[in-house]
Short mmCIF file of C-alpha atoms and ligand atoms in Angstrom, two decimals:
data_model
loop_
_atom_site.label_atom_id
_atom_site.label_comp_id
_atom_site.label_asym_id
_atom_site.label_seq_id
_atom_site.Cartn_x
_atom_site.Cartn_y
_atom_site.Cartn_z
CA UNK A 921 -19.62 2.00 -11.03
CA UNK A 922 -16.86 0.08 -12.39
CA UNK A 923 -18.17 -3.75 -13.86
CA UNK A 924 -15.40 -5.32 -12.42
CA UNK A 925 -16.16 -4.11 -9.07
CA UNK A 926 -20.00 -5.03 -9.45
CA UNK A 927 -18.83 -8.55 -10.38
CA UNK A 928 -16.28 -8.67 -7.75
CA UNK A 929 -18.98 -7.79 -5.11
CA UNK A 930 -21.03 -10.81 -6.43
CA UNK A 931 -18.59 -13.11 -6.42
CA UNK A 932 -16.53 -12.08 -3.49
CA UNK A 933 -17.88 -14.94 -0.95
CA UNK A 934 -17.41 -17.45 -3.74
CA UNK A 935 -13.85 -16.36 -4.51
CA UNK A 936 -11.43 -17.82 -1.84
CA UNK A 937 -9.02 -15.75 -4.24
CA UNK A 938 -10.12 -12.57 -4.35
CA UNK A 939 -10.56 -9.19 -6.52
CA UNK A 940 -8.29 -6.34 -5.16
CA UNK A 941 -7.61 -2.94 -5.62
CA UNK A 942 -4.09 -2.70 -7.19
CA UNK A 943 -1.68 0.22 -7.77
CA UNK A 944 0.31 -0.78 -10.35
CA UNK A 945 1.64 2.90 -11.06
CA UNK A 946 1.87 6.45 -9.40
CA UNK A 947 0.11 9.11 -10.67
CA UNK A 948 2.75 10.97 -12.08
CA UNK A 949 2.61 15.12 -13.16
CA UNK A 950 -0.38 14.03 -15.23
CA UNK A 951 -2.35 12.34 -12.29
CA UNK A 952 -3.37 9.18 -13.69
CA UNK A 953 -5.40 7.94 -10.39
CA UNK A 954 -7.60 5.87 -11.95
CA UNK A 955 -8.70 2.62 -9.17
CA UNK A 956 -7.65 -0.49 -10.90
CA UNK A 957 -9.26 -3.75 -9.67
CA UNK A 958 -8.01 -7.58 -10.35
CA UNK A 959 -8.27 -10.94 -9.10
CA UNK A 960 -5.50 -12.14 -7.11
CA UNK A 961 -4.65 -15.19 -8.44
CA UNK A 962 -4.01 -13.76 -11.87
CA UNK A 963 -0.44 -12.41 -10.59
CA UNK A 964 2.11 -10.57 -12.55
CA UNK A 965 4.06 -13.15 -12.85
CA UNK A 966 2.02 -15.39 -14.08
CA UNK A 967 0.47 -12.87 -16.61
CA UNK A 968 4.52 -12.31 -17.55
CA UNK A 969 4.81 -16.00 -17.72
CA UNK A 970 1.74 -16.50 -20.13
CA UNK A 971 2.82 -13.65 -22.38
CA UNK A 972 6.56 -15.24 -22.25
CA UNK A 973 5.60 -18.10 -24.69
CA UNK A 974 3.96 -16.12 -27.22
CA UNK A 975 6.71 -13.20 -26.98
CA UNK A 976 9.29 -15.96 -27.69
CA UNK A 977 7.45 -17.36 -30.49
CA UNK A 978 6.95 -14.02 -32.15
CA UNK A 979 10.76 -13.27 -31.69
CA UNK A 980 11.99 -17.04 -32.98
CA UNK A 981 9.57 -16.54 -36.38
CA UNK A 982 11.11 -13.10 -36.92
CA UNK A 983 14.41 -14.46 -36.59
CA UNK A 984 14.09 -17.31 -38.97
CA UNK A 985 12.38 -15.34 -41.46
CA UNK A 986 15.41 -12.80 -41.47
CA UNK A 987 13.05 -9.78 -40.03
CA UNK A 988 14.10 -8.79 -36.71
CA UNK A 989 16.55 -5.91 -37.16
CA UNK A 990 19.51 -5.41 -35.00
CA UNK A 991 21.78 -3.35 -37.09
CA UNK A 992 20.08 -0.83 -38.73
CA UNK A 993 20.68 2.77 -38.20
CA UNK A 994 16.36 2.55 -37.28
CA UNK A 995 17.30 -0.60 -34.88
CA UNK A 996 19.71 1.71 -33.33
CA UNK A 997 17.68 4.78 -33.09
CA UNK A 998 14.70 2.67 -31.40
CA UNK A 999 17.15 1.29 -28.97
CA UNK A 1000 18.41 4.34 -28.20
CA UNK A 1001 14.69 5.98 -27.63
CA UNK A 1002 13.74 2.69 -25.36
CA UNK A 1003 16.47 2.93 -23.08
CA UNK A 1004 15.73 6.96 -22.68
CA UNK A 1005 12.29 5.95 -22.06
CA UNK A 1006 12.95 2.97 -19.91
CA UNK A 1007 15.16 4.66 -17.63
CA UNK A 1008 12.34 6.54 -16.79
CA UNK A 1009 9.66 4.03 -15.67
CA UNK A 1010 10.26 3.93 -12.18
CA UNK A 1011 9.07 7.29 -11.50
CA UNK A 1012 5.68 5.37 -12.14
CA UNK A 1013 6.34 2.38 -10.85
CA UNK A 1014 10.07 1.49 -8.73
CA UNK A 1015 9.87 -2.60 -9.73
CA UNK A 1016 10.33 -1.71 -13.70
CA UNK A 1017 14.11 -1.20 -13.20
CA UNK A 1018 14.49 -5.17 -12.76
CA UNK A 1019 12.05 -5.75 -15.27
CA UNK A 1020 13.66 -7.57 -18.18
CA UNK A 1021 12.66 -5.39 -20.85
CA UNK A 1022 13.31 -6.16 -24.83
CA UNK A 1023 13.63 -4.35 -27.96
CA UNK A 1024 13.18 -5.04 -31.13
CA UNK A 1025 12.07 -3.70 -34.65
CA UNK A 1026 10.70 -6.21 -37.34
CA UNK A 1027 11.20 -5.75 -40.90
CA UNK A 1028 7.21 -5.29 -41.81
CA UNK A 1029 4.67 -2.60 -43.41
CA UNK A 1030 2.53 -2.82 -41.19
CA UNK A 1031 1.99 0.37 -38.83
CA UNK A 1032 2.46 -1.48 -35.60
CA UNK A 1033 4.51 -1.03 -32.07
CA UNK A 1034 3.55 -2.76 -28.95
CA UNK A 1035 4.92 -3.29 -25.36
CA UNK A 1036 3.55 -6.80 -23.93
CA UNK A 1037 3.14 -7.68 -20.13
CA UNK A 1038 7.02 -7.22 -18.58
CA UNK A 1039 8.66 -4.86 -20.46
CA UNK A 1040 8.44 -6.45 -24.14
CA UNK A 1041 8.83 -4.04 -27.43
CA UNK A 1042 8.25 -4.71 -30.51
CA UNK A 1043 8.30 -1.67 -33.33
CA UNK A 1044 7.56 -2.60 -36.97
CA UNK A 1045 9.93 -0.94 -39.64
CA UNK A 1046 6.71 -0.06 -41.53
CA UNK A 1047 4.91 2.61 -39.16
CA UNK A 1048 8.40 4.52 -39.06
CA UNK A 1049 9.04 4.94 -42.46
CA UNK A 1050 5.38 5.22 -43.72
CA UNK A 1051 4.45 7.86 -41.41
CA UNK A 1052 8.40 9.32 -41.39
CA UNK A 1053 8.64 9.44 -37.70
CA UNK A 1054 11.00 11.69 -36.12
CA UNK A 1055 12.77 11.06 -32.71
CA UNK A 1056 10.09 12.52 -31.01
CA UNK A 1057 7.29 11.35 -32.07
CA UNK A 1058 8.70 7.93 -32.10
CA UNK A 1059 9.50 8.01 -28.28
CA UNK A 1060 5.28 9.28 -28.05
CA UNK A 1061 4.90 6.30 -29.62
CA UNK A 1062 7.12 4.21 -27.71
CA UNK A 1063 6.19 5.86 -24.42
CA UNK A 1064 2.63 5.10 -24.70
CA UNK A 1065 3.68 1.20 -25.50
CA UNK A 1066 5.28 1.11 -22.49
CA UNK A 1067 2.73 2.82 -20.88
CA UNK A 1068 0.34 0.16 -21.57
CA UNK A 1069 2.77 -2.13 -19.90
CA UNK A 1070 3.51 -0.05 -16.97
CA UNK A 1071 -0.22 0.20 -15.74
CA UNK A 1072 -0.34 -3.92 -16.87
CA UNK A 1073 -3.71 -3.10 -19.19
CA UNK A 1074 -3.15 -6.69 -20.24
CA UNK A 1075 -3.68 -8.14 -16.83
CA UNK A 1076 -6.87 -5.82 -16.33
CA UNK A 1077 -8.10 -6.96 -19.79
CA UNK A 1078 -7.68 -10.64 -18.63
CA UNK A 1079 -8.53 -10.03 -14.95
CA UNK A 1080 -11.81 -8.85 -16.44
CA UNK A 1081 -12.45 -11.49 -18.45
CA UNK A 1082 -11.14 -14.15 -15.98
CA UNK A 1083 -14.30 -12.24 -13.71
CA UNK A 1084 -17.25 -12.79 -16.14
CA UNK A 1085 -15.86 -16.22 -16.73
CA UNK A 1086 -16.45 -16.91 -13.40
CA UNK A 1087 -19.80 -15.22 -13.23
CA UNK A 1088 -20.82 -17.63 -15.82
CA UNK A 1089 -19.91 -20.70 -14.46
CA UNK A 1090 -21.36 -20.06 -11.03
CA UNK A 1091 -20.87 -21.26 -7.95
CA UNK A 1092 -20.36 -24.97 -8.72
CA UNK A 1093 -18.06 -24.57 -11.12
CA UNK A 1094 -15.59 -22.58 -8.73
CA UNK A 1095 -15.48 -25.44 -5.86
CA UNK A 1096 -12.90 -27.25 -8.97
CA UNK A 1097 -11.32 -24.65 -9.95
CA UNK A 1098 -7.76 -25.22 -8.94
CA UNK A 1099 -7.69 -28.03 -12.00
CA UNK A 1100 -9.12 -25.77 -14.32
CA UNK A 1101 -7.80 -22.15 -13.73
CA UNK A 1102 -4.38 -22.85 -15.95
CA UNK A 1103 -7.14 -23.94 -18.92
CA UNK A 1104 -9.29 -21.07 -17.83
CA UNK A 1105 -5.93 -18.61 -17.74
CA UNK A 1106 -5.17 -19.26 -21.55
CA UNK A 1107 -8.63 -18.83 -22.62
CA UNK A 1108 -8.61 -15.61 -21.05
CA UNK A 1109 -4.67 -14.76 -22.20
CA UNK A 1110 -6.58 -13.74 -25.50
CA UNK A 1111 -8.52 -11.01 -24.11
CA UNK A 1112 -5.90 -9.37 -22.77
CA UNK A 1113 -3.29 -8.99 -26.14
CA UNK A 1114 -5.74 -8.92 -29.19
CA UNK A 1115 -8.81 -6.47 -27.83
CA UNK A 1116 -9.00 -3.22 -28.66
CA UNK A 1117 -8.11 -0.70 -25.86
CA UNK A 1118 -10.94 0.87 -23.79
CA UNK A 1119 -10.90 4.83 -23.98
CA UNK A 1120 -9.66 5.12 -20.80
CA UNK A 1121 -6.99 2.50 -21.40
CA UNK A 1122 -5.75 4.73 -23.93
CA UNK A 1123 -6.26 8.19 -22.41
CA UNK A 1124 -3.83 6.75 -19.48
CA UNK A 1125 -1.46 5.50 -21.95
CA UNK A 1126 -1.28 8.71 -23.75
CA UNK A 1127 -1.02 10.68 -20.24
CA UNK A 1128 1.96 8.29 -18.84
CA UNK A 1129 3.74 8.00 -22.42
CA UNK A 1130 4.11 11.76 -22.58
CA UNK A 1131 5.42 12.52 -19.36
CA UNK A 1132 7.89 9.20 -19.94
CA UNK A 1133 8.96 11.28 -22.99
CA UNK A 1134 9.12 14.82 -21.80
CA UNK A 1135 11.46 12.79 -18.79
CA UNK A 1136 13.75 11.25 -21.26
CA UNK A 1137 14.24 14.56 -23.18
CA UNK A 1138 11.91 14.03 -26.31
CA UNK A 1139 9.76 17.07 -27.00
CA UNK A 1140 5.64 16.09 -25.96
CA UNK A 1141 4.35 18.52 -28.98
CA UNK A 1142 5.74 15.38 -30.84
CA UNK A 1143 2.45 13.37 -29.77
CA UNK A 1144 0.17 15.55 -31.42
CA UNK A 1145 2.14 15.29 -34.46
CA UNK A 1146 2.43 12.21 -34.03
CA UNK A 1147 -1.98 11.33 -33.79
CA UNK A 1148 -2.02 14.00 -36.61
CA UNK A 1149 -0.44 11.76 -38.87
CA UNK A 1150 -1.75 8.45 -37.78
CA UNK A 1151 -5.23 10.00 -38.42
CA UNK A 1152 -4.19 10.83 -41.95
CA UNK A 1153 -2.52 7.16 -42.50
CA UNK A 1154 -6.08 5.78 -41.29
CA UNK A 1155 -7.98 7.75 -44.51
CA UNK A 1156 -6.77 4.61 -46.29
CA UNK A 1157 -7.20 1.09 -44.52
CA UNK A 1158 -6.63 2.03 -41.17
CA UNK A 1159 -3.39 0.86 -39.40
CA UNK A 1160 -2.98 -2.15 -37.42
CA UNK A 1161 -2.06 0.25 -34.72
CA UNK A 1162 -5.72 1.50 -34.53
CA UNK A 1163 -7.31 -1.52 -34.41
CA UNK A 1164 -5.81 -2.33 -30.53
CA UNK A 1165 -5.59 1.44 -29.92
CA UNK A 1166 -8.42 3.18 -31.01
CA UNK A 1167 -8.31 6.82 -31.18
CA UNK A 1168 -10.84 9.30 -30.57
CA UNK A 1169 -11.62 13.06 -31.53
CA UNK A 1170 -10.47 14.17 -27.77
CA UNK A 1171 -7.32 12.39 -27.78
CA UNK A 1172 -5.43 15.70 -29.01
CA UNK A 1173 -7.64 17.37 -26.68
CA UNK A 1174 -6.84 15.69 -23.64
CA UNK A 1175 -2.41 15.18 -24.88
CA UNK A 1176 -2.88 19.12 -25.59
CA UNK A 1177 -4.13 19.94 -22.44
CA UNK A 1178 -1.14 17.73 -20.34
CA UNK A 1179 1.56 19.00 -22.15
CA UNK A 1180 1.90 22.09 -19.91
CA UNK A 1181 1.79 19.72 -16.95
CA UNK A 1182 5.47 17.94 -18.15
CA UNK A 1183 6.46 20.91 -20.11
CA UNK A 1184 9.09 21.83 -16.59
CA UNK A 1185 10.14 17.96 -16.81
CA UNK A 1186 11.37 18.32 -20.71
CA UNK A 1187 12.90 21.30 -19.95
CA UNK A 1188 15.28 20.20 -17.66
CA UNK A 1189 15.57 16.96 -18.85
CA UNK A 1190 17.29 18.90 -21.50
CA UNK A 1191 19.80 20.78 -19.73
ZN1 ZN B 2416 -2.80 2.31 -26.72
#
């Protein structure tokens, strides 16, 4: 049984605001059903609006150091792949077409790309030219990031940490909350950003990123290649990439066995 649930059935009478079951995305070709539960008062929004200050902090220190890359012939191929990829987010969920989604690349070796809470990208300069991505394998890449976003993995991550919070304090310590929860919300804004993924976490994002890319016309072999050579980057000092999205031995296992499922969608995406 799911933790979250266990702790939401303890706490449910305390909790005027409750734990709820949430679809934050469709299923898709590749059937990503998984039940997601989160408490109530941890909206969206206010999960956007949390992220919002660190997202414009990240972007300001980019721009005064002279990293974030707008005219490149790589700023312009990553725009390019994001808008392919975003046009096709509302087949998973209709409110991401008024989302106000970002792009940008950052002058950096580090092997990095991430999509925050709302539609934010961020691809570092170093994880396409040290692994030499292609087109494709940068939109598996990409599609996964906004993946993540899409199902709001953040929000679970800190909707699950908001929970055992609350376990912790007990009873008493809920009758205040209303004072505390903006306190408690930033303590928990950390869970959600810097953990690693769990398993499952990353099995959906690989699921939803490759039928996002086999939509927008980018070949889905290109994620195998693409975990092929992020395994062989990690025989070194593994990637940053890897340390918030762990792989495992049956992630080509599981990508191999889907890409049949949005083979149809790439083809005619390509007509
Ligand atoms: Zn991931």
């Amino acid at each position: 049984m799911n933790k979250l649930l266990v702790l939401c059935g303890l706490s449910a009478s305390l909790l005027l605001a409750g734990c709820q079951s949430v679809n934050t995305t469709s299923g898709g070709a590749v059937g990503v059903e998984r039940k997601q539960y989160m408490f109530s008062m941890l909206s969206s929004e206010e999960v956007n609006q949390m992220y919002a200050q660190s997202y414009t902090k990240t972007v300001g220190e980019a721009t005064n150091k002279g990293v974030l890359d707008k005219t490149s012939s790589d700023a312009k191929r990553v725009q390019v792949i994001a808008d392919r990829l975003i046009a096709q987010a509302p087949n998973f969920r209709p409110d991401a077409a008024q989302w106000k989604w970002e792009v940008n690349l950052i002058k950096s070796d580090e092997l990095n790309a991430n999509c925050g809470p709302g539609g934010k990208i961020f691809v570092y300069t170093g994880l396409i030219d040290s692994l030499k991505l292609t087109d494709d394998e940068l939109a598996a890449v990409m599609g996964h990031e906004i993946a993540h976003a899409l199902r709001e993995h953040g929000r679970e991550a800190m909707s699950k940490a908001y929970g055992m919070e609350m376990a912790k304090q007990g009873a008493g310590a809920l009758l205040g909350l209303g004072q505390d929860s903006l306190a408690l919300a930033d303590a928990v804004a950390n869970y959600g950003m810097t953990l690693p993924n769990s398993r499952s976490n990353e099995n959906e994002a690989d699921l939803i990123g490759l039928e996002l890319a086999a939509r927008a016309g980018y070949n889905p072999n290109a994620a195998i290649t693409l975990w092929n050579k992020m395994s062989k980057a990690s025989e070194g000092a593994p990637p940053e990439f890897l340390s918030t999205h762990p792989s495992s031995s049956s992630r080509t296992a599981s990508l191999q066995a889907a890409i049949p499922k949005v083979m149809p969608l790439y083809n005619s995406a390509k007509k």
